[in-house]
CSV table of C-alpha atoms in Angstrom, one decimal:
chain,number,residue,atom,x,y,z
A,1,MET,CA,-78.1,129.5,-90.3
A,2,LYS,CA,-75.3,128.6,-87.9
A,3,LEU,CA,-76.6,125.2,-86.8
A,4,LYS,CA,-73.3,123.4,-87.6
A,5,GLU,CA,-71.3,126.0,-85.8
A,6,ARG,CA,-73.5,125.7,-82.7
A,7,LYS,CA,-73.5,121.9,-82.9
A,8,ILE,CA,-77.2,121.6,-83.4
A,9,SER,CA,-78.5,119.1,-85.9
A,10,LYS,CA,-81.2,120.0,-88.4
A,11,SER,CA,-83.2,117.0,-87.3
A,12,GLU,CA,-83.0,118.1,-83.6
A,13,ALA,CA,-84.4,121.5,-84.5
A,14,GLU,CA,-87.1,119.9,-86.7
A,15,ASP,CA,-88.1,117.5,-83.8
A,16,ILE,CA,-88.6,120.4,-81.5
A,17,ILE,CA,-90.7,122.4,-84.0
A,18,LYS,CA,-92.9,119.3,-84.5
A,19,ASN,CA,-93.1,118.3,-80.8
A,20,PRO,CA,-92.3,121.3,-78.6
A,21,GLU,CA,-92.7,121.6,-74.9
A,22,SER,CA,-94.1,125.1,-75.4
A,23,VAL,CA,-95.0,127.4,-78.2
A,24,PHE,CA,-95.1,131.2,-78.0
A,25,LEU,CA,-96.2,134.0,-80.3
A,26,ASP,CA,-93.6,136.9,-80.4
A,27,ILE,CA,-95.9,139.9,-80.3
A,28,GLU,CA,-93.2,142.3,-81.8
A,29,THR,CA,-92.3,140.2,-84.8
A,30,GLY,CA,-95.3,137.9,-85.3
A,31,ASN,CA,-92.9,134.9,-85.4
A,32,LEU,CA,-93.5,131.7,-83.5
A,33,VAL,CA,-91.1,130.4,-80.8
A,34,ALA,CA,-90.8,126.7,-80.1
A,35,VAL,CA,-89.1,125.5,-76.9
A,36,GLY,CA,-87.9,122.0,-76.3
A,37,GLU,CA,-85.4,120.0,-74.4
A,38,ARG,CA,-82.2,118.9,-76.1
A,39,LYS,CA,-81.7,115.2,-76.2
A,40,SER,CA,-78.0,115.6,-76.9
A,41,ARG,CA,-77.4,118.1,-74.0
A,42,PRO,CA,-79.4,117.3,-70.8
A,43,GLY,CA,-80.5,120.4,-69.0
A,44,HIS,CA,-80.4,122.5,-72.1
A,45,ARG,CA,-83.3,123.8,-74.2
A,46,LEU,CA,-83.5,124.9,-77.7
A,47,ILE,CA,-85.4,128.1,-78.4
A,48,ILE,CA,-86.3,128.1,-82.1
A,49,VAL,CA,-87.7,131.3,-83.6
A,50,TYR,CA,-89.5,130.6,-86.9
A,51,SER,CA,-92.1,132.0,-89.3
A,52,SER,CA,-94.8,129.7,-90.6
A,53,GLY,CA,-96.8,129.8,-93.7
A,54,GLU,CA,-96.6,127.6,-96.8
A,55,ARG,CA,-93.1,126.7,-95.6
A,56,ILE,CA,-91.4,127.0,-92.2
A,57,LYS,CA,-88.5,129.4,-92.2
A,58,LEU,CA,-86.0,129.2,-89.3
A,59,ILE,CA,-85.1,132.7,-88.0
A,60,THR,CA,-82.7,131.7,-85.2
A,61,VAL,CA,-81.9,128.8,-82.9
A,62,ILE,CA,-80.7,129.4,-79.4
A,63,ASP,CA,-79.2,126.7,-77.1
A,64,THR,CA,-79.6,127.7,-73.4
A,65,SER,CA,-79.7,126.2,-69.9
A,66,ARG,CA,-81.3,129.4,-68.6
A,67,MET,CA,-85.1,129.2,-68.5
A,68,GLU,CA,-85.1,132.9,-67.3
A,69,ILE,CA,-84.8,134.0,-70.9
A,70,ILE,CA,-88.2,132.4,-71.6
A,71,LYS,CA,-89.8,133.5,-68.3
A,72,MET,CA,-88.8,137.1,-68.7
A,73,ARG,CA,-90.1,137.5,-72.2
A,74,GLU,CA,-93.4,135.9,-71.2
A,75,LYS,CA,-93.6,138.1,-68.1
A,76,ARG,CA,-93.0,141.3,-70.1
A,77,GLY,CA,-95.6,140.3,-72.6
A,78,ARG,CA,-93.3,140.0,-75.6
A,79,TRP,CA,-94.1,136.3,-75.9
A,80,VAL,CA,-97.6,135.0,-75.5
A,81,ARG,CA,-97.9,131.3,-74.8
A,82,ILE,CA,-100.1,129.5,-77.3
A,83,LYS,CA,-99.3,125.9,-76.3
């Protein structure tokens, strides 16, 4: 995982998984997607793709200020909002 390279702390990612603004199910992969505002970068969101089971496994973490990414995947039906 490239969290250090992207200047994202592990605790920030964990906080968003525990208390997300929104959660989606990725229909193509079956993974969960948590979205939350970054405290360290106002106006930015983290999009965290992860699998859940006995243990949570991070797949990828994206830092973005563009909400269109989320809206387009939801509109196309790839992501289904579950929270």
